[in-house]
Every structure is written in C-alpha cells, then in structure tokens.
C-alpha cells in the first residue's frame, strides 16, 4: 500500500499520539477532570468498558477498506495489547477489548505505521464514514462513491469544526438508489445520481439529512434530489458548522442533528447552512479519485480444478454469498461472521487466502461481515474450500440467519440484557427449525443490548433491544426483550422504521420468533415482503399475537437468568453512555480551554491554514464567554445561546467595534477566511481572552471581599 501522507501530516499524527500520552499522565496525576479527559480519549478511539480497569479501542476504518498489510498490523496490536480477538461493528470499524489505558498511545502508534487511525472513532465528532461494501463493483451503481467517501474522511479528520460538538455526526455513502448503506438513518446520507446537462453527463448526489436511530429514530429528509459532486463536501461542512453552533449541548438525549431539524425545520436548517457558505474553506471540492488506490489483483496463477468437499453447502454459498461484479469475469464473495467476531489466528489465514485469490481490498461491511473482490470464476471452488476450512464459508450473508448484534452486556457499559446471547439462540433455532431461512432474506434480525440502537434494531423486520421486567409478586427483576417489527425496506424499496410492539421475558424469544414466522407463512400473499405484510396487518394485530408471551405468571427460575448465564442473578445495570457523553463544563477549566484554542488558532495561522485558524479562534471566544456565564449560573444549551446570553449580560462591560458580542463573534460567517481576516479575528480573540481573564479575577476578588 502506497502512502499519500506528507511529512507535515506525519508530524501531526505523532504530535496527536504524544498529546494523548501526556494527557493520560496528567489524568493519573489528578490534573485533568475526569469528564474532560473522557472527552479527549473518546475522540481518540479509547472507550470505557463494562469491566473496570480496561478499555475498548475502536479502530477507524474509512468505508471499511482494509489492505492485507493493515489487517496484519491490527492483528499484531491485538495480540500484543489485547486478547487476539477482533470485532467488526455496524459502522465498519474494528474494535478490540481489554486494553490498558496506558497502552493506548503505543497501540495507536503501531497502527499508524500502516496508516490506520483511532482518531475520532468515538466521541462528539464526525464518526467513521461508511459506504456500501459493494461500492466500486456494484453492477447497479451510477459511479463509484469510494473516492468521495475517502475525500470526506480526510476532510473532516482533525477538522476544527467538528472536534467538540454536542454529539456525534454520521455520514454514509450508498452505491445506488437501493441504499444499501442506509443513508436514510444518517445525519448526512449521499446516494449517487447522474444527470444529463447540455448533452453531458454530470455526477452528483441525492442528499439526505437529519436521520438517526437511538431510542427516538427519525427518517432523514431530502435536502437535495441532485447536488453536484463538487458541492457535496462544502455543503456537509456548512451543515456541521450549523450543528456545532445551534445543536443542543445540555440534554444528551436531544443533542443529535435530527432534533435540531425537527425543532427548526428543514427550510431554516438549509438557510443557516447557506449563511455559512462564505466562511467555508472551499466553495467547491473536486475529488481526486487517484487518492484511492487502484485495485491490486492477486498474482497470476493457473486455476486448479479441485474437488468440492461439501457440494450442498457450496451450492447454497454460491447462491447466497457470491455475485458477479460490474467488471465482467470477476466475482465478489461475501463472508458471514457470527456477530462480527473473529480472531487474529483466523485473520492471518484469511490474509494468505486473499493474497492468493482476491484483490488486496478487503471491505468490512455494515452487516458485520467481509467482502472479498475480483475473484475469477475458475477460482471460486478452491476459494470456497479454503474459506470453509477457517469457518468463513457459511451460507447466508445478509439473510435471516445473518443476525446483526452489538456486544451488549458482554463489554458495553450500557448493555441491559444480552444481545449476543439472543443472537446465538435465534441462529441455532433457524438452523434446526427453519433451514430455508438460512438463504432467505425475509426477516432481517437486528439486536441491541439497550435502546441506543448500535445493533440497528429499529430498522429490522424483527428487531430486539435489551430491557428488563419486574415481577410485582416477588419484586425481582428479569431480563427482557423489547420486540420491534416492520422495519427495513418494503417491496417498493422504501425504508421504514420498526414499531415497538411488545416486551417479553428474554427466555421466550424463541417462541416469539416462531409465532412471527409461522403467522407470516400462513397469512401472507405470494411474494409479499414482510414489511408490507406487517403494514397490512397493523401493530395491534401483532401485539395480540405475542401478548400471551408477555405474561409474568408461571415464571421459571431460569427466566430470572440472562442467556448463557447459570448462577448470576440478573441485575439492571445503569450507566451513562460514553459514546454520546456531553462534557460537564467546569468554570475553572473553561478559560484554560479558551487559551488552548486560541493557541491552536495561532499555530494554524502560522501554517497558512486560515479557515482553521478562524474556527479555533471562534471556539476560544465561545469557551471564554461560557466561563463567565456559568459563573453567573446562566443556563446554556448551545453555542448560539452562549453568544446571545453573553451579549445580554456583558455587552456593557466590553467595547466591541461591531456593536454587540453577537456581531463581533459571528463575523466568522460574514467573511471569507482570508489571511487578513484570520489575522484580525485572532488578534481580537487574544484581546477578548485577556479581558475575560481580568474580569474573572475582579469578580473573584469581589466575591472574596
């Protein structure tokens, strides 16, 4: 894999890792507040784990693209710093668990040797940018979205506009209108479109905004039916800037862009984004498609005829896991992994198989599997045999038996009841009682350990999230499964959010699945999609169907135990999620943060990064203003509120040439980010910060007196 990094970029990465190491030391010494440190480490992929004293490390894999060198590097760090286990997420990341906090800088440094990063894999940032795994080889795609996903990843990584937002921000690229990357559940979703203008084909995107899952899912709204390709990243930047300024910051459950969209409406949101246009770093961004490596095909070899060791399984695999690419003569192979889990020993065997038969371009999928590309038809039998030998040739990718689930109570602090346990139970049930569903996609099953939807249960035909029930007779808690039905795509390709139908004891999930499948078999019409059948029957119909399973009469002792536990009494585990955590701002730290941000502004200015310099200075203004307002116990829920409230409380004590603090600060979107404006904005930010510090000292002195 060739490197596109400049010497400057390598210096930035090295500085970032050294900064994490320094902040860990300061945290151990008690010199950094726990909540502030949490924010810092999350933005560097270091996530607290359910088990005390260890961390989950999330490795950011843009649009799921891995080379064999990168996968081998990940294996090495997992073996050295963890337990040799790997987990693929629904955002095409790789997670490793049980890592010491003190080891995280060294682990990150090792990964960067092959340009693999942890930066902004967690926290209130632009998260990993996802894309359809088939992008580039999809027979139905208007064009390959991979270069655009890569360009967006590079553009927002370490970008000042998205380092301390109120919540996370998610972007996805689907390869075609079938929306296999689920653009409809993202803050920004892009679907490729080609239009003919004046006899020429013009590339662009249908752009969706404001989608999201979680406890209150919301379908994204269409911002543009067609936005020219060069305008996509600038528009996304404008939207991120609006979200950063106006997004909720106090009420964690209301801090996603979907709530801002609902509060102010699409028209106003787009108007605010348009207001940011002048201040953007680039008005147009034409994507350099050469920034994504061309496909490295396997070494030429003579295909050898082999004996299929399991013909029946091979035929099912060929039907369910293999498809012909748009590049004639080549095939893609999809690998189903149970719950997205595998180990480093198996991964190294896979690397040898890839080097022999496929392109050096492994794609992690949002369905927690793998895609191998550019396989010749003649090599399919041999590839099957070798994949089967390592457990990677199970038929049924993206079918009913290919269950999506988050780690849940295995490692996550938010897990309520076992998502992985339910997944294993249902997979075993399907294999024994409903074998036809192994290669059938009628029911997509998705499971989360809590309502937050990391397992995407709200867009499943059969969704489950972990919960609990309380038996009023004996006051005991028992693990429960909240069942959702009717999500996913209907027969016309339209997406739907699932309905919450009923909550039942977890140990009755098998009976619930049997009831749903048998009812559909008996009462649906020929070829009727399950989503359409669900809509036809209605939520009440299914509530009545499953209602007998809700009763807490005649419970067995085993009902009080979660799946795959024998002795542990079920207890409702409550914790604040780190992934969506909002920093608890302390007055005594905010002025220091403002000084730090103004320092970053100065560094950026010296490097000629004028747009970055302006935004860092803007962030310094907001932090300094917030410090004084919090000292007065003023309620603040967004950057916009900080700016407006500061004007109300302090305009008389400051002298702003523009008249008000609002006008003074919001010059950021009234001026182009030129060298002249950046110099002026930075110098005045320094003056303001000095004035705030002096005023703070005066107020403290007056209080003490």
mmCIF file of N, CA and C in Angstrom, residues 524-584:
data_model
loop_
_atom_site.group_PDB
_atom_site.id
_atom_site.type_symbol
_atom_site.label_atom_id
_atom_site.label_comp_id
_atom_site.label_asym_id
_atom_site.label_seq_id
_atom_site.Cartn_x
_atom_site.Cartn_y
_atom_site.Cartn_z
ATOM 1 N N UNK A 524 -49.499 -14.513 4.713
ATOM 2 C CA UNK A 524 -49.018 -13.562 3.704
ATOM 3 C C UNK A 524 -49.397 -14.055 2.309
ATOM 4 N N UNK A 525 -49.409 -13.121 1.367
ATOM 5 C CA UNK A 525 -49.689 -13.483 -0.013
ATOM 6 C C UNK A 525 -48.386 -13.851 -0.722
ATOM 7 N N UNK A 526 -48.484 -14.476 -1.861
ATOM 8 C CA UNK A 526 -47.316 -14.923 -2.608
ATOM 9 C C UNK A 526 -46.417 -13.733 -2.957
ATOM 10 N N UNK A 527 -45.161 -13.795 -2.532
ATOM 11 C CA UNK A 527 -44.199 -12.759 -2.858
ATOM 12 C C UNK A 527 -44.315 -11.488 -2.040
ATOM 13 N N UNK A 528 -45.165 -11.483 -1.032
ATOM 14 C CA UNK A 528 -45.367 -10.274 -0.227
ATOM 15 C C UNK A 528 -44.199 -10.065 0.729
ATOM 16 N N UNK A 529 -43.577 -8.891 0.660
ATOM 17 C CA UNK A 529 -42.491 -8.576 1.580
ATOM 18 C C UNK A 529 -43.036 -8.523 3.006
ATOM 19 N N UNK A 530 -42.179 -8.875 3.965
ATOM 20 C CA UNK A 530 -42.670 -8.879 5.340
ATOM 21 C C UNK A 530 -43.078 -7.478 5.794
ATOM 22 N N UNK A 531 -42.329 -6.453 5.392
ATOM 23 C CA UNK A 531 -42.677 -5.091 5.792
ATOM 24 C C UNK A 531 -44.075 -4.737 5.298
ATOM 25 N N UNK A 532 -44.390 -5.133 4.060
ATOM 26 C CA UNK A 532 -45.722 -4.860 3.520
ATOM 27 C C UNK A 532 -46.783 -5.665 4.268
ATOM 28 N N UNK A 533 -46.444 -6.903 4.597
ATOM 29 C CA UNK A 533 -47.393 -7.733 5.360
ATOM 30 C C UNK A 533 -47.645 -7.121 6.734
ATOM 31 N N UNK A 534 -46.587 -6.657 7.370
ATOM 32 C CA UNK A 534 -46.746 -6.041 8.692
ATOM 33 C C UNK A 534 -47.647 -4.808 8.602
ATOM 34 N N UNK A 535 -47.401 -3.967 7.609
ATOM 35 C CA UNK A 535 -48.216 -2.761 7.467
ATOM 36 C C UNK A 535 -49.675 -3.122 7.196
ATOM 37 N N UNK A 536 -49.882 -4.170 6.431
ATOM 38 C CA UNK A 536 -51.259 -4.576 6.114
ATOM 39 C C UNK A 536 -51.996 -5.054 7.357
ATOM 40 N N UNK A 537 -51.334 -5.819 8.190
ATOM 41 C CA UNK A 537 -51.987 -6.345 9.385
ATOM 42 C C UNK A 537 -52.073 -5.312 10.501
ATOM 43 N N UNK A 538 -51.066 -4.504 10.656
ATOM 44 C CA UNK A 538 -51.077 -3.456 11.674
ATOM 45 C C UNK A 538 -50.469 -3.886 12.997
ATOM 46 N N UNK A 539 -49.977 -2.906 13.743
ATOM 47 C CA UNK A 539 -49.282 -3.153 15.006
ATOM 48 C C UNK A 539 -50.150 -3.904 16.008
ATOM 49 N N UNK A 540 -51.428 -3.546 16.132
ATOM 50 C CA UNK A 540 -52.303 -4.185 17.124
ATOM 51 C C UNK A 540 -52.440 -5.678 16.880
ATOM 52 N N UNK A 541 -52.458 -6.059 15.618
ATOM 53 C CA UNK A 541 -52.559 -7.479 15.268
ATOM 54 C C UNK A 541 -51.395 -8.262 15.865
ATOM 55 N N UNK A 542 -50.207 -7.706 15.747
ATOM 56 C CA UNK A 542 -49.025 -8.422 16.231
ATOM 57 C C UNK A 542 -48.892 -8.335 17.752
ATOM 58 N N UNK A 543 -49.393 -7.251 18.314
ATOM 59 C CA UNK A 543 -49.413 -7.165 19.778
ATOM 60 C C UNK A 543 -50.281 -8.294 20.343
ATOM 61 N N UNK A 544 -51.448 -8.507 19.760
ATOM 62 C CA UNK A 544 -52.343 -9.571 20.234
ATOM 63 C C UNK A 544 -51.713 -10.941 19.987
ATOM 64 N N UNK A 545 -51.002 -11.079 18.876
ATOM 65 C CA UNK A 545 -50.357 -12.355 18.555
ATOM 66 C C UNK A 545 -49.319 -12.727 19.614
ATOM 67 N N UNK A 546 -48.583 -11.745 20.092
ATOM 68 C CA UNK A 546 -47.485 -12.002 21.034
ATOM 69 C C UNK A 546 -47.867 -11.767 22.495
ATOM 70 N N UNK A 547 -49.051 -11.262 22.735
ATOM 71 C CA UNK A 547 -49.460 -10.888 24.086
ATOM 72 C C UNK A 547 -49.346 -12.023 25.099
ATOM 73 N N UNK A 548 -49.682 -13.266 24.764
ATOM 74 C CA UNK A 548 -49.545 -14.346 25.760
ATOM 75 C C UNK A 548 -48.120 -14.498 26.299
ATOM 76 N N UNK A 549 -47.124 -14.098 25.501
ATOM 77 C CA UNK A 549 -45.731 -14.243 25.928
ATOM 78 C C UNK A 549 -45.309 -13.156 26.908
ATOM 79 N N UNK A 550 -46.117 -12.133 27.050
ATOM 80 C CA UNK A 550 -45.796 -11.025 27.951
ATOM 81 C C UNK A 550 -46.109 -11.345 29.415
ATOM 82 N N UNK A 551 -47.026 -12.264 29.636
ATOM 83 C CA UNK A 551 -47.480 -12.557 30.995
ATOM 84 C C UNK A 551 -46.331 -13.002 31.897
ATOM 85 N N UNK A 552 -46.330 -12.485 33.132
ATOM 86 C CA UNK A 552 -45.304 -12.864 34.097
ATOM 87 C C UNK A 552 -45.799 -13.921 35.077
ATOM 88 N N UNK A 553 -46.903 -14.544 34.756
ATOM 89 C CA UNK A 553 -47.377 -15.677 35.555
ATOM 90 C C UNK A 553 -46.602 -16.926 35.142
ATOM 91 N N UNK A 554 -46.445 -17.822 36.065
ATOM 92 C CA UNK A 554 -45.805 -19.130 35.802
ATOM 93 C C UNK A 554 -44.367 -18.990 35.299
ATOM 94 N N UNK A 555 -43.648 -18.040 35.870
ATOM 95 C CA UNK A 555 -42.238 -17.900 35.508
ATOM 96 C C UNK A 555 -41.415 -19.045 36.083
ATOM 97 N N UNK A 556 -40.399 -19.451 35.341
ATOM 98 C CA UNK A 556 -39.466 -20.477 35.783
ATOM 99 C C UNK A 556 -38.240 -19.799 36.410
ATOM 100 N N UNK A 557 -37.521 -20.492 37.287
ATOM 101 C CA UNK A 557 -36.296 -19.906 37.855
ATOM 102 C C UNK A 557 -35.315 -19.444 36.782
ATOM 103 N N UNK A 558 -35.258 -20.171 35.669
ATOM 104 C CA UNK A 558 -34.323 -19.807 34.601
ATOM 105 C C UNK A 558 -34.694 -18.487 33.933
ATOM 106 N N UNK A 559 -35.960 -18.058 34.051
ATOM 107 C CA UNK A 559 -36.375 -16.797 33.440
ATOM 108 C C UNK A 559 -35.689 -15.605 34.095
ATOM 109 N N UNK A 560 -35.185 -15.788 35.301
ATOM 110 C CA UNK A 560 -34.518 -14.701 36.011
ATOM 111 C C UNK A 560 -33.033 -14.625 35.684
ATOM 112 N N UNK A 561 -32.564 -15.532 34.834
ATOM 113 C CA UNK A 561 -31.170 -15.527 34.392
ATOM 114 C C UNK A 561 -31.114 -15.104 32.933
ATOM 115 N N UNK A 562 -30.090 -14.343 32.585
ATOM 116 C CA UNK A 562 -29.929 -13.957 31.191
ATOM 117 C C UNK A 562 -29.372 -15.140 30.406
ATOM 118 N N UNK A 563 -29.419 -15.048 29.079
ATOM 119 C CA UNK A 563 -28.910 -16.130 28.247
ATOM 120 C C UNK A 563 -27.435 -16.413 28.538
ATOM 121 N N UNK A 564 -27.111 -17.680 28.568
ATOM 122 C CA UNK A 564 -25.736 -18.153 28.768
ATOM 123 C C UNK A 564 -25.157 -17.766 30.126
ATOM 124 N N UNK A 565 -26.014 -17.569 31.125
ATOM 125 C CA UNK A 565 -25.544 -17.429 32.500
ATOM 126 C C UNK A 565 -26.208 -18.514 33.325
ATOM 127 N N UNK A 566 -25.516 -19.042 34.293
ATOM 128 C CA UNK A 566 -26.030 -20.140 35.100
ATOM 129 C C UNK A 566 -26.343 -19.715 36.538
ATOM 130 N N UNK A 567 -25.469 -18.943 37.127
ATOM 131 C CA UNK A 567 -25.623 -18.649 38.551
ATOM 132 C C UNK A 567 -25.884 -17.176 38.847
ATOM 133 N N UNK A 568 -25.546 -16.311 37.890
ATOM 134 C CA UNK A 568 -25.615 -14.883 38.181
ATOM 135 C C UNK A 568 -27.050 -14.376 38.145
ATOM 136 N N UNK A 569 -27.484 -13.839 39.253
ATOM 137 C CA UNK A 569 -28.802 -13.231 39.315
ATOM 138 C C UNK A 569 -28.816 -11.985 38.428
ATOM 139 N N UNK A 570 -29.876 -11.836 37.644
ATOM 140 C CA UNK A 570 -29.969 -10.692 36.759
ATOM 141 C C UNK A 570 -30.110 -9.408 37.566
ATOM 142 N N UNK A 571 -29.323 -8.408 37.211
ATOM 143 C CA UNK A 571 -29.418 -7.097 37.844
ATOM 144 C C UNK A 571 -29.474 -6.040 36.758
ATOM 145 N N UNK A 572 -30.336 -5.060 36.952
ATOM 146 C CA UNK A 572 -30.449 -3.978 35.984
ATOM 147 C C UNK A 572 -29.233 -3.075 36.118
ATOM 148 N N UNK A 573 -28.428 -3.033 35.069
ATOM 149 C CA UNK A 573 -27.189 -2.252 35.075
ATOM 150 C C UNK A 573 -27.467 -0.884 34.498
ATOM 151 N N UNK A 574 -27.159 0.166 35.246
ATOM 152 C CA UNK A 574 -27.387 1.527 34.784
ATOM 153 C C UNK A 574 -26.068 2.275 34.720
ATOM 154 N N UNK A 575 -25.872 2.972 33.611
ATOM 155 C CA UNK A 575 -24.657 3.767 33.451
ATOM 156 C C UNK A 575 -24.910 4.845 32.420
ATOM 157 N N UNK A 576 -24.078 5.880 32.451
ATOM 158 C CA UNK A 576 -24.149 6.924 31.438
ATOM 159 C C UNK A 576 -23.249 6.531 30.290
ATOM 160 N N UNK A 577 -23.782 6.541 29.096
ATOM 161 C CA UNK A 577 -23.004 6.129 27.940
ATOM 162 C C UNK A 577 -21.897 7.105 27.616
ATOM 163 N N UNK A 578 -20.710 6.597 27.348
ATOM 164 C CA UNK A 578 -19.602 7.468 26.997
ATOM 165 C C UNK A 578 -19.697 7.909 25.555
ATOM 166 N N UNK A 579 -20.221 7.014 24.722
ATOM 167 C CA UNK A 579 -20.236 7.272 23.291
ATOM 168 C C UNK A 579 -20.961 8.570 22.979
ATOM 169 N N UNK A 580 -22.006 8.870 23.761
ATOM 170 C CA UNK A 580 -22.809 10.058 23.494
ATOM 171 C C UNK A 580 -22.659 11.074 24.608
ATOM 172 N N UNK A 581 -21.627 10.951 25.404
ATOM 173 C CA UNK A 581 -21.492 11.797 26.577
ATOM 174 C C UNK A 581 -21.271 13.261 26.228
ATOM 175 N N UNK A 582 -21.815 14.149 27.033
ATOM 176 C CA UNK A 582 -21.600 15.575 26.892
ATOM 177 C C UNK A 582 -20.651 16.027 27.994
ATOM 178 N N UNK A 583 -19.671 16.806 27.646
ATOM 179 C CA UNK A 583 -18.693 17.263 28.638
ATOM 180 C C UNK A 583 -19.385 18.091 29.709
ATOM 181 N N UNK A 584 -19.054 17.847 30.952
ATOM 182 C CA UNK A 584 -19.528 18.683 32.049
ATOM 183 C C UNK A 584 -18.534 19.840 32.169
#
